[in-house]
PDB file of C-alpha atoms and ligand atoms in Angstrom:
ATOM      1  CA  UNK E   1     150.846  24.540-113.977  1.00 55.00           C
ATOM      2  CA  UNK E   2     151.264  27.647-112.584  1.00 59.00           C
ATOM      3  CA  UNK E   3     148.189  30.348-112.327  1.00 52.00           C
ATOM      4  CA  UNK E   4     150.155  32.645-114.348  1.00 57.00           C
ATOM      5  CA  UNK E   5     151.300  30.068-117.087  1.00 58.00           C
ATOM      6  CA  UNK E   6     147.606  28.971-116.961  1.00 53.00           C
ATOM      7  CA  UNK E   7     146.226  33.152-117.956  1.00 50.00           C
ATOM      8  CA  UNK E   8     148.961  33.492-120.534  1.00 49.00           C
ATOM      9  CA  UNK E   9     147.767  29.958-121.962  1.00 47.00           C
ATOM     10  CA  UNK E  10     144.380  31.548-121.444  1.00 46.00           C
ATOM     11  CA  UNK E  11     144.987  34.483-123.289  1.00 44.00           C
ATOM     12  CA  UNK E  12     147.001  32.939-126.329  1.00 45.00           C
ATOM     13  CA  UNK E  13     143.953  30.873-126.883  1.00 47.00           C
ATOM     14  CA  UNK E  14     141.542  33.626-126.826  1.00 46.00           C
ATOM     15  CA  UNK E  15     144.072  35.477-129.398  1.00 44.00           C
ATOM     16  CA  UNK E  16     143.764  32.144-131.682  1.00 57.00           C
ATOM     17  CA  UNK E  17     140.187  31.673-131.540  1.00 73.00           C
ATOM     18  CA  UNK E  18     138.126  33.011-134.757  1.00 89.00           C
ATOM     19  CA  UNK E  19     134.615  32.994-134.585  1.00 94.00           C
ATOM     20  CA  UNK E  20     131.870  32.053-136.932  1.00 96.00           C
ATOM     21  CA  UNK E  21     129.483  34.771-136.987  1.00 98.00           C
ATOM     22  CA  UNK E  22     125.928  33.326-137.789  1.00 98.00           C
ATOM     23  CA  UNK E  23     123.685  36.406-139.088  1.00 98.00           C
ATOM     24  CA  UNK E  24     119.544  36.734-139.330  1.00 98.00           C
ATOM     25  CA  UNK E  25     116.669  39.226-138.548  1.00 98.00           C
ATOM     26  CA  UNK E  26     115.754  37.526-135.589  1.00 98.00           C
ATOM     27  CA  UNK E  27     116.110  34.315-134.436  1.00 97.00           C
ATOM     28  CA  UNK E  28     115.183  32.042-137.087  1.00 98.00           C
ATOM     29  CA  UNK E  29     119.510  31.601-137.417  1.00 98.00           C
ATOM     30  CA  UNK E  30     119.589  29.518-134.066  1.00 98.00           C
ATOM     31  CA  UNK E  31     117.886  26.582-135.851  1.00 98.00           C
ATOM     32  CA  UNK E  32     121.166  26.801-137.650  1.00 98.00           C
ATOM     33  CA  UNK E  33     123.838  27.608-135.001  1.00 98.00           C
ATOM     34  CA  UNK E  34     122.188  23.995-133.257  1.00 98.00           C
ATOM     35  CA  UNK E  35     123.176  22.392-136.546  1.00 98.00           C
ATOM     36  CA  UNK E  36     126.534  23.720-136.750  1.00 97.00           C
ATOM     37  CA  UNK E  37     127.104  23.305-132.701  1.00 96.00           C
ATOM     38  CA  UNK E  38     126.466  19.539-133.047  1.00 96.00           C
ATOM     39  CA  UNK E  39     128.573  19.285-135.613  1.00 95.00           C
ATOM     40  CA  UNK E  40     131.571  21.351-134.456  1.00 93.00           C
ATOM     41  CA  UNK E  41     131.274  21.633-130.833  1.00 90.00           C
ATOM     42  CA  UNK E  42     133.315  24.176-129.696  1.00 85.00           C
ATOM     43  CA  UNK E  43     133.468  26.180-132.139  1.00 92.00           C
ATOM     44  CA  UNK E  44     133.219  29.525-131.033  1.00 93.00           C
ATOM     45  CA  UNK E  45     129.793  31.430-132.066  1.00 96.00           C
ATOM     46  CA  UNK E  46     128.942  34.791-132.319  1.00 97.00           C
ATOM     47  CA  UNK E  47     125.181  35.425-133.393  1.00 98.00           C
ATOM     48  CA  UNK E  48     124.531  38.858-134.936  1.00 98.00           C
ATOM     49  CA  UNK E  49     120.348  39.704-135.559  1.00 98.00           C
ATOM     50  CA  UNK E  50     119.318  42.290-137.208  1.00 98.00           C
ATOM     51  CA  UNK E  51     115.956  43.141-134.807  1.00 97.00           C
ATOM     52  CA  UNK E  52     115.900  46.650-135.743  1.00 97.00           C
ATOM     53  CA  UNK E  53     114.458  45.684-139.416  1.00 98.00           C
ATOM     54  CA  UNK E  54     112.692  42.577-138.509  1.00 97.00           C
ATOM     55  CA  UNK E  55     110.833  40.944-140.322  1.00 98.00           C
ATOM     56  CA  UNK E  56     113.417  41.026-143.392  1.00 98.00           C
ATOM     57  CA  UNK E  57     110.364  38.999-145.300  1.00 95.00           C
ATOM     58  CA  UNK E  58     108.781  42.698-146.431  1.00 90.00           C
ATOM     59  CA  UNK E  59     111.533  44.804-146.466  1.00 96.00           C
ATOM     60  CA  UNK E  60     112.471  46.584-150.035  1.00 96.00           C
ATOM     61  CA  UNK E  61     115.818  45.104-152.289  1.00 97.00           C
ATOM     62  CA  UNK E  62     117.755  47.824-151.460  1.00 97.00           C
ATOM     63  CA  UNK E  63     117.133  48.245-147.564  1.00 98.00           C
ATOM     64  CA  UNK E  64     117.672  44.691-147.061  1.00 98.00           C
ATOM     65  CA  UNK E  65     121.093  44.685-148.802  1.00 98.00           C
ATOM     66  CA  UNK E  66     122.350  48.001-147.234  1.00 98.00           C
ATOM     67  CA  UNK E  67     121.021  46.825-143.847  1.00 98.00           C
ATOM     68  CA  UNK E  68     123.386  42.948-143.715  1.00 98.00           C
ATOM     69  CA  UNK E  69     125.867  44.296-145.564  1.00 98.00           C
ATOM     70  CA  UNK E  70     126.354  47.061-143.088  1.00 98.00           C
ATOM     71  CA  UNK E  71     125.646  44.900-139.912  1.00 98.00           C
ATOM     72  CA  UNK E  72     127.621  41.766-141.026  1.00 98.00           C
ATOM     73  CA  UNK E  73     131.158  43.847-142.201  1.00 98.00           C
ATOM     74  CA  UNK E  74     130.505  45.972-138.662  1.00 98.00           C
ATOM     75  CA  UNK E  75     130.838  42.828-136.634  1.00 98.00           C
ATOM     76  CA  UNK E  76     133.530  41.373-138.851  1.00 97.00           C
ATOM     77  CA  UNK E  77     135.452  44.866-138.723  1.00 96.00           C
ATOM     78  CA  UNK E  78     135.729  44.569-134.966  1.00 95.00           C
ATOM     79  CA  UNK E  79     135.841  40.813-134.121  1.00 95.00           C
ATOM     80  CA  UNK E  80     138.180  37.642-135.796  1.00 93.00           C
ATOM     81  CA  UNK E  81     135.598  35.871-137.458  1.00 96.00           C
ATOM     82  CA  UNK E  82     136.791  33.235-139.632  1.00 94.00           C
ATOM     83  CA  UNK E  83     133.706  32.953-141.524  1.00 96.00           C
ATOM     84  CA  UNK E  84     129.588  33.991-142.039  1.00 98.00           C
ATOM     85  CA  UNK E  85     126.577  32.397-142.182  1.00 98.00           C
ATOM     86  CA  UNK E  86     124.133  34.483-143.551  1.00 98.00           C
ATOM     87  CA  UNK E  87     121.650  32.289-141.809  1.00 98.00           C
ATOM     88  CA  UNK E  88     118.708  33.398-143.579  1.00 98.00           C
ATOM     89  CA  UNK E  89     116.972  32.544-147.051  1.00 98.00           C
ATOM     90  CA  UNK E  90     115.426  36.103-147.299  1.00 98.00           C
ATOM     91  CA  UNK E  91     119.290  37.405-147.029  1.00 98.00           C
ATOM     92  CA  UNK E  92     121.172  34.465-149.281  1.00 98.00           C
ATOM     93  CA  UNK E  93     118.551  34.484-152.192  1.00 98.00           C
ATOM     94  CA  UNK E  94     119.336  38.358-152.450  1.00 98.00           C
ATOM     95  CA  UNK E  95     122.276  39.635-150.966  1.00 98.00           C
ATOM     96  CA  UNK E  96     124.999  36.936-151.056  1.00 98.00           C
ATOM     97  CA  UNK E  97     126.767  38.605-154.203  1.00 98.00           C
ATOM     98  CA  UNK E  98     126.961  41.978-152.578  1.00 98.00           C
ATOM     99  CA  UNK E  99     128.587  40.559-149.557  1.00 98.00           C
ATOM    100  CA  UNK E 100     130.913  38.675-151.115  1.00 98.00           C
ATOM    101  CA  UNK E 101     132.316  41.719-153.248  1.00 97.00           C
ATOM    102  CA  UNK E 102     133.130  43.278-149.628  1.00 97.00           C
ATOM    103  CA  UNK E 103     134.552  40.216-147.666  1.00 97.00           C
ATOM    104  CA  UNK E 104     137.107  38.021-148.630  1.00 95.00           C
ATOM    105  CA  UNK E 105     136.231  35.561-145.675  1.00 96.00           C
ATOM    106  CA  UNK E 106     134.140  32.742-147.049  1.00 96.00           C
ATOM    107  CA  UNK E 107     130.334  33.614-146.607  1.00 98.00           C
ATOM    108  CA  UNK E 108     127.490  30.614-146.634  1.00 98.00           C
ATOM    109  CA  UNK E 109     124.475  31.063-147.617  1.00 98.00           C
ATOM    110  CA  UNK E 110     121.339  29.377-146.873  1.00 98.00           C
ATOM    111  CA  UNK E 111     118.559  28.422-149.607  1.00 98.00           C
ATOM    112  CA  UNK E 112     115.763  26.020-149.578  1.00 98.00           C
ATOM    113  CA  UNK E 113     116.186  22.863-150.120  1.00 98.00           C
ATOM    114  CA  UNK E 114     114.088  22.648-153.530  1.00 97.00           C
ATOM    115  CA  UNK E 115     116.876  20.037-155.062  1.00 96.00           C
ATOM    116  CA  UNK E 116     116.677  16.605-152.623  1.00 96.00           C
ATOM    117  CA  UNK E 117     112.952  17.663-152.263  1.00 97.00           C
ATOM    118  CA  UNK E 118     112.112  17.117-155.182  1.00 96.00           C
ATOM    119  CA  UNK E 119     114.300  14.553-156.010  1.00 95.00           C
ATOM    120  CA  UNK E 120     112.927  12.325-152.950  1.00 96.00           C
ATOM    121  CA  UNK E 121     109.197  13.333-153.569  1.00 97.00           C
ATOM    122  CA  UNK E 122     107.279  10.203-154.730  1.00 96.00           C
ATOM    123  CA  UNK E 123     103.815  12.478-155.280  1.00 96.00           C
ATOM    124  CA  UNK E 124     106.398  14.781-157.162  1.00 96.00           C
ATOM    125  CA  UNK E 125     104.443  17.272-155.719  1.00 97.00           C
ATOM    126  CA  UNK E 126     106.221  19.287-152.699  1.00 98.00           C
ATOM    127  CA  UNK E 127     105.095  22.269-150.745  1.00 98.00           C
ATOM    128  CA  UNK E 128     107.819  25.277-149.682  1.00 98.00           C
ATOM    129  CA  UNK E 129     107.231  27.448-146.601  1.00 98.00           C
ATOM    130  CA  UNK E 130     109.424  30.729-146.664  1.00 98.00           C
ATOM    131  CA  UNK E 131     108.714  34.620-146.279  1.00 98.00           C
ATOM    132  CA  UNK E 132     106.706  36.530-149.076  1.00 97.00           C
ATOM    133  CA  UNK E 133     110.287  37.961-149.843  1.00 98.00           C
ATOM    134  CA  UNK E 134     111.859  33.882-150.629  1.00 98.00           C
ATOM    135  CA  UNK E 135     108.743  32.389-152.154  1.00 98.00           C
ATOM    136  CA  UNK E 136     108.519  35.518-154.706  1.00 97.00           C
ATOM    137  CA  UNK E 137     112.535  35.880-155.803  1.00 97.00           C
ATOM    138  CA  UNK E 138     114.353  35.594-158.689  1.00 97.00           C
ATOM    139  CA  UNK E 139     116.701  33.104-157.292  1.00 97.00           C
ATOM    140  CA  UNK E 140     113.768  30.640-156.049  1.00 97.00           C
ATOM    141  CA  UNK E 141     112.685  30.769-159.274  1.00 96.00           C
ATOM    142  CA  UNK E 142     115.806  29.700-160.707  1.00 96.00           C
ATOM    143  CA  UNK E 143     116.057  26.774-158.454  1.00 96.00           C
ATOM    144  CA  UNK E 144     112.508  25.951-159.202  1.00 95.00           C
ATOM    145  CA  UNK E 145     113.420  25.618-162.911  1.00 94.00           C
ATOM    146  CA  UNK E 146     116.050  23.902-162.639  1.00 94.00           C
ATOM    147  CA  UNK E 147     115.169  21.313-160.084  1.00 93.00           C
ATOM    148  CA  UNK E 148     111.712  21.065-160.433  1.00 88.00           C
ATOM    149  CA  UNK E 149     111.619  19.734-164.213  1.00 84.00           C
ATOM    150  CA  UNK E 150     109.009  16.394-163.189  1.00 88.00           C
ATOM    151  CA  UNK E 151     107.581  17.887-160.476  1.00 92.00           C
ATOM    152  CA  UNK E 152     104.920  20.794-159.023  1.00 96.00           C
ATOM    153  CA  UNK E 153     105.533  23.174-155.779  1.00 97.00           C
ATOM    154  CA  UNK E 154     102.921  24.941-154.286  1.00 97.00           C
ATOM    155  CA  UNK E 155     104.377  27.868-152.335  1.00 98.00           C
ATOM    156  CA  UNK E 156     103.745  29.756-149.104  1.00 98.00           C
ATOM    157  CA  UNK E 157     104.965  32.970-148.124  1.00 98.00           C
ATOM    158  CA  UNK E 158     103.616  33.977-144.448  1.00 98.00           C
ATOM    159  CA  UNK E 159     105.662  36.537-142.038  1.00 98.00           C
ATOM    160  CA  UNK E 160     102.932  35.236-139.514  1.00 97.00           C
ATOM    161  CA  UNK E 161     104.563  32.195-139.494  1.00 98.00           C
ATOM    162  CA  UNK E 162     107.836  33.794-138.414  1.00 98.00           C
ATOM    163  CA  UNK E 163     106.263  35.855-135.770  1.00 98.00           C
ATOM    164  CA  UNK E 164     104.800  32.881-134.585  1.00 98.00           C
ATOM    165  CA  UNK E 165     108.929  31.452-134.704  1.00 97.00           C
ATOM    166  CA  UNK E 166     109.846  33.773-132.939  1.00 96.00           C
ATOM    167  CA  UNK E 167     107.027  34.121-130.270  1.00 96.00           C
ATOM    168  CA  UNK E 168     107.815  30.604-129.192  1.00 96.00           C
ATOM    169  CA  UNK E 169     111.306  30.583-129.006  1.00 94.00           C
ATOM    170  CA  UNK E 170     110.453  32.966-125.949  1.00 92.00           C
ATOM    171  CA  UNK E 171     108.135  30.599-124.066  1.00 91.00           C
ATOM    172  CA  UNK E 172     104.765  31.668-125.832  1.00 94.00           C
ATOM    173  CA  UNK E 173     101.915  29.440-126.722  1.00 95.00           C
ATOM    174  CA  UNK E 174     101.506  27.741-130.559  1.00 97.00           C
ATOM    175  CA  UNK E 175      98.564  29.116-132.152  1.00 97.00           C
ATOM    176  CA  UNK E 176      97.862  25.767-133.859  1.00 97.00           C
ATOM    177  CA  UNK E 177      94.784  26.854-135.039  1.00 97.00           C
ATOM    178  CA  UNK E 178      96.027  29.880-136.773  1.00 97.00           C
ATOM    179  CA  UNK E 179      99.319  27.410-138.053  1.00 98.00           C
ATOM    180  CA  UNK E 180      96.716  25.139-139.577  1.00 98.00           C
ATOM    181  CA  UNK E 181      95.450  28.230-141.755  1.00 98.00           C
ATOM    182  CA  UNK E 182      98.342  28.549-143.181  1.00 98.00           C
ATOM    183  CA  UNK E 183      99.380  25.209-144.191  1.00 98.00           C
ATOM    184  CA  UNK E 184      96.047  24.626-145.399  1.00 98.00           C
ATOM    185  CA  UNK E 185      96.994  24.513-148.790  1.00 97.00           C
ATOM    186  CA  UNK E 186      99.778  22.076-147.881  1.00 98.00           C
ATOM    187  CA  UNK E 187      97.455  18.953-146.347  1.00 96.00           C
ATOM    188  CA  UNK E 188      97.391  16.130-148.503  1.00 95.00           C
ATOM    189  CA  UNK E 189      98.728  17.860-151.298  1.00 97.00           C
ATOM    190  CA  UNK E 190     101.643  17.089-151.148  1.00 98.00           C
ATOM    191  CA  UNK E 191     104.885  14.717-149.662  1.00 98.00           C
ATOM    192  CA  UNK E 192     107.565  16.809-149.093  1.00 98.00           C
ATOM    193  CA  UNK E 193     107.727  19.907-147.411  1.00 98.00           C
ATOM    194  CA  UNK E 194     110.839  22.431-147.293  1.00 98.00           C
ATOM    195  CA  UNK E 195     111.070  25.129-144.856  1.00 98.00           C
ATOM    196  CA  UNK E 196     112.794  27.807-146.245  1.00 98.00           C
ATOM    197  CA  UNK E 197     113.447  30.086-143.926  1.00 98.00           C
ATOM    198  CA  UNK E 198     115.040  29.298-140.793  1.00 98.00           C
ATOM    199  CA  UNK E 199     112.386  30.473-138.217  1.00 98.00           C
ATOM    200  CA  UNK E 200     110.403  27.579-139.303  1.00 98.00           C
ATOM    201  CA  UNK E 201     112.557  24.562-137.985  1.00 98.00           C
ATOM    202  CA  UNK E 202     111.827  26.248-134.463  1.00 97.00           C
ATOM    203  CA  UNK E 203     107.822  24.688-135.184  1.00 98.00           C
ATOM    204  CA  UNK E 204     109.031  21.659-137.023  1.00 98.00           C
ATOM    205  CA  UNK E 205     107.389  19.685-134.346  1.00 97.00           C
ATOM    206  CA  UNK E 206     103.670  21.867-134.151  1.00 98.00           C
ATOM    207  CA  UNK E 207     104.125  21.739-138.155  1.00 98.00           C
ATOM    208  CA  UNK E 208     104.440  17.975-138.160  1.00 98.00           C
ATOM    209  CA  UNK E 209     101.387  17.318-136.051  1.00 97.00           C
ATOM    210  CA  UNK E 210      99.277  19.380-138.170  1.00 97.00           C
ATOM    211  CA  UNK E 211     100.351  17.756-141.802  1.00 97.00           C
ATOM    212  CA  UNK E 212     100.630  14.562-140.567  1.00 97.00           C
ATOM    213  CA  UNK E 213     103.514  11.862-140.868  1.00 96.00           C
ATOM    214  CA  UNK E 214     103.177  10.782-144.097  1.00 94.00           C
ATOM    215  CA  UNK E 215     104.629  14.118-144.870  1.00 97.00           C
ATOM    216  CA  UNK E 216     108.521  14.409-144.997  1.00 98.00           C
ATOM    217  CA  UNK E 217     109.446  18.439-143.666  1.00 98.00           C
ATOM    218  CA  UNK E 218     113.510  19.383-144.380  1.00 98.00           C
ATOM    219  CA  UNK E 219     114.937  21.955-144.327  1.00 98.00           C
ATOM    220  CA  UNK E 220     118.647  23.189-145.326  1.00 98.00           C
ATOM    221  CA  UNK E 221     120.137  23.378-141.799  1.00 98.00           C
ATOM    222  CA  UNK E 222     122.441  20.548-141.790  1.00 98.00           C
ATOM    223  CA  UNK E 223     123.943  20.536-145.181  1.00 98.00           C
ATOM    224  CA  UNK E 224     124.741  24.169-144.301  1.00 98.00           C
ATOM    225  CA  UNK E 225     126.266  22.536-140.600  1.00 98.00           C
ATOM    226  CA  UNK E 226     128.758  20.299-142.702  1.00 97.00           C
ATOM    227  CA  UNK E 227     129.693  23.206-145.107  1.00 97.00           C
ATOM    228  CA  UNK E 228     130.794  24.928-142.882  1.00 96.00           C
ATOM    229  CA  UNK E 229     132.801  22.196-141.161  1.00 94.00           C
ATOM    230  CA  UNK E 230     134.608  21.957-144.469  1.00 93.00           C
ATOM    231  CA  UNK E 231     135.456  25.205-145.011  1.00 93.00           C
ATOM    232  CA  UNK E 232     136.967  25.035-141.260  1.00 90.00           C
ATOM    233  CA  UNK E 233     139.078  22.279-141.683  1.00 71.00           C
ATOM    234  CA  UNK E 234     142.021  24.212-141.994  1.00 59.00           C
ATOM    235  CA  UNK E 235     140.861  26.759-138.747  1.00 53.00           C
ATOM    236  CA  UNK E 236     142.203  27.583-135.589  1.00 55.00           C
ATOM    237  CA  UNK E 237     141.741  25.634-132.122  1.00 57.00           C
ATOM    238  CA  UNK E 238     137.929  25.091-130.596  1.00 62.00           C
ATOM    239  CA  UNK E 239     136.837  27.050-127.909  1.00 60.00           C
ATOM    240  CA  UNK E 240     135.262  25.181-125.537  1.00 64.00           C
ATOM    241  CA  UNK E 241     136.476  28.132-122.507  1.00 68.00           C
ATOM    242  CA  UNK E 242     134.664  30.724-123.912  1.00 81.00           C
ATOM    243  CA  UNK E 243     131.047  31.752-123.815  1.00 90.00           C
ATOM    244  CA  UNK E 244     129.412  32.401-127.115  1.00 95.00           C
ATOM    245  CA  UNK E 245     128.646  36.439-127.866  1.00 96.00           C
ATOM    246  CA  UNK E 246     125.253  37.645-129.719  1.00 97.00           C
ATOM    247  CA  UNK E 247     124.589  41.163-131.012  1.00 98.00           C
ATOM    248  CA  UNK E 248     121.435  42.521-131.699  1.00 98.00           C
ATOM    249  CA  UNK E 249     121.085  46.272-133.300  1.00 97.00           C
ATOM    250  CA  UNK E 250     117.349  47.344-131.278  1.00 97.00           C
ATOM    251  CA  UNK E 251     118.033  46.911-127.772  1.00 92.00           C
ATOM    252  CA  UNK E 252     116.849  44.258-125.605  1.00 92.00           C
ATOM    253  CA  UNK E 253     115.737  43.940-122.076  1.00 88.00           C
ATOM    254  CA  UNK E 254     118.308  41.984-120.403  1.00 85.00           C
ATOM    255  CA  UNK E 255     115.903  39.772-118.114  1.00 85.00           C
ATOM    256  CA  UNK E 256     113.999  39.373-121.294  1.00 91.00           C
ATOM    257  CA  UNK E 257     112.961  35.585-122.137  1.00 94.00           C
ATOM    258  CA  UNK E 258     115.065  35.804-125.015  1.00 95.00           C
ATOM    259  CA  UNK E 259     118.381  36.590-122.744  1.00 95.00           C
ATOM    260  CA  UNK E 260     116.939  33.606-120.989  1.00 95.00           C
ATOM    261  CA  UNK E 261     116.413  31.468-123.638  1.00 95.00           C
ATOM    262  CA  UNK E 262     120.043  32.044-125.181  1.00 96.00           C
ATOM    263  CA  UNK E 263     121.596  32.377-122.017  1.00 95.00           C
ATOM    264  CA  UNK E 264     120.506  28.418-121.809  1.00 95.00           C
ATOM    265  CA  UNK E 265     122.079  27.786-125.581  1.00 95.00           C
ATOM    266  CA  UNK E 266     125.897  28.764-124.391  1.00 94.00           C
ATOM    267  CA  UNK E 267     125.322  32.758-125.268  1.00 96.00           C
ATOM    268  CA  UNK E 268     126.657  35.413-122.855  1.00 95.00           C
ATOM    269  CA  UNK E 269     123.550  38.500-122.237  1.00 95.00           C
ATOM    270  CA  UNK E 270     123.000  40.223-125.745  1.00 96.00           C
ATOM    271  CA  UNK E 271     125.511  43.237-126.694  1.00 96.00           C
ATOM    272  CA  UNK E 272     124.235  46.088-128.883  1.00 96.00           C
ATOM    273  CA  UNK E 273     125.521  45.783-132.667  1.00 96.00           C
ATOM    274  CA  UNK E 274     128.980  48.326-133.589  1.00 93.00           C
ATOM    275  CA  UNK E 275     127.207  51.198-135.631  1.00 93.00           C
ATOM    276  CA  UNK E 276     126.965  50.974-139.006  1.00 94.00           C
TER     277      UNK E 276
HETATM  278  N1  DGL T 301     114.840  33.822-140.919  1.00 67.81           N
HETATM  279  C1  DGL T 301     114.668  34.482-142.137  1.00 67.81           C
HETATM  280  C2  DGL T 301     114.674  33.563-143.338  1.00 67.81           C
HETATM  281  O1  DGL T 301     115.275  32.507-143.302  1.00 67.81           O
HETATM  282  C3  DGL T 301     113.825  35.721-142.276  1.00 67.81           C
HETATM  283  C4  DGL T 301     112.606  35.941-141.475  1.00 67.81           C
HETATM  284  C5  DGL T 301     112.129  37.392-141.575  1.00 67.81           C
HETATM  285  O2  DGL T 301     112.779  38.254-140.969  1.00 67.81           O
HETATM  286  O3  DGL T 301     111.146  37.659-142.285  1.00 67.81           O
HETATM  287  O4  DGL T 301     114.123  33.858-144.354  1.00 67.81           O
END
């Protein structure tokens, strides 16, 4: 093939391919973009975080919703993204509804996984970890109700856990003592534990240690992985040429750890966010 043939080929394919754009606060979404990269490799990525008004765990109903409503349609409104993950339970258990009056691209959401927690629990007693935003909304409490008929939760909502998420994602030390504070009220309490938010999969393993293996920790990462492979079925060619694209609306230091670290993942250096 000729070099020419080969950059028009080139640059059809880049006209074809339609991103999925995985949104969070920080960088709690990557647990999910692994999911969805095992399952669909190729697919092209482009991670949007909203940094600027992290952590979304303690922000007010109405800041939240104007801030990844405006973030997510300024990225769609300059890119071809086929489809959103709104990769974060703070965001889904709120704002889902909103988003969805403003996009017609399909939008998934992700919740914790109350439902096959409970349902696999043999104590039927099971713990969730989330934000103080998750573990106090209306829509956890719906899914409590109605999955949670034989069984008890004991909840935790703790921002210092995502901080902590977030701290080692860019190469700094566990606290474990400080992690076994928190899931204090967890040990030997209970069988099942769900992590519902997606900062927390990033200490599954320092999490583990601490409550032990007789202790089952899920979290909603790959059912969210294989909805979204449905919902792609009928989309456009993979892109295994092209580099993956983040946005972030603070900036951040290009030879930061975080560059580093998602430099290593398939991302190109992190863009700053189109106004909004
Ligand atoms: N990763 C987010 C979640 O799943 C939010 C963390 C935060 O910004 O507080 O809930």
């Amino acid at each position: 093939m000729h070099l020419n043939e080969k950059q028009s080929l080139i640059t059809r394919e880049i006209m074809k391919v339609k991103s999925v754009l995985i949104f969070d606060s920080g960088v709690g979404g990557l647990s999910v973009y692994k999911e969805i990269i095992q399952l669909i490799p190729g697919q092209h990525v482009i991670y949007a975080f909203d940094n600027a008004a992290f952590p979304y765990g303690e922000l007010e109903y109405d800041v939240l919703i104007s801030r990844v409503c405006g973030m997510v349609l300024a990225v769609c409104s300059t890119h071809d993204v086929a489809l959103v993950v709104v990769a974060c339970n703070t965001a889904s258990t709120l704002v889902l509804p909103y988003l969805r009056e403003k996009l017609s691209i399909p939008i998934v959401g992700v919740v914790p996984a109350i439902k096959p927690a409970a349902a696999l629990s043999q104590m039927k007693k099971i713990g969730l970890l989330a934000t103080p935003a998750t573990v106090q909304r209306p829509y956890t409490y719906q899914l409590v109700k109605k999955f949670m008929r034989d069984c008890d939760i004991n909840m935790i909502g703790s921002t210092e856990l995502v901080l902590m998420s977030e701290s080692k994602l860019c190469g700094k030390p566990v606290d474990k003592r400080k992690l076994q504070n928190i899931l204090a009220p967890f040990i030997n309490q209970v069988d099942y534990i769900v992590l519902g938010c997606t900062h927390f999969p990033l200490l599954k393993s320092e999490i583990q240690e601490i409550v032990g293996d007789s202790c089952t920790i899920i979290d909603s990462g790959k059912a969210v992985a294989c909805r979204v492979a449905e919902l792609l079925i009928e989309e456009s060619p993979r892109a295994f040429l092209y580099k993956h694209r983040v946005f972030s609306s603070a900036l951040v230091n290009k030879d930061s750890a975080l560059n580093q670290e998602l430099s290593h993942m398939g991302f190109s250096s992190i863009e700053r966010a189109p106004p909004f």
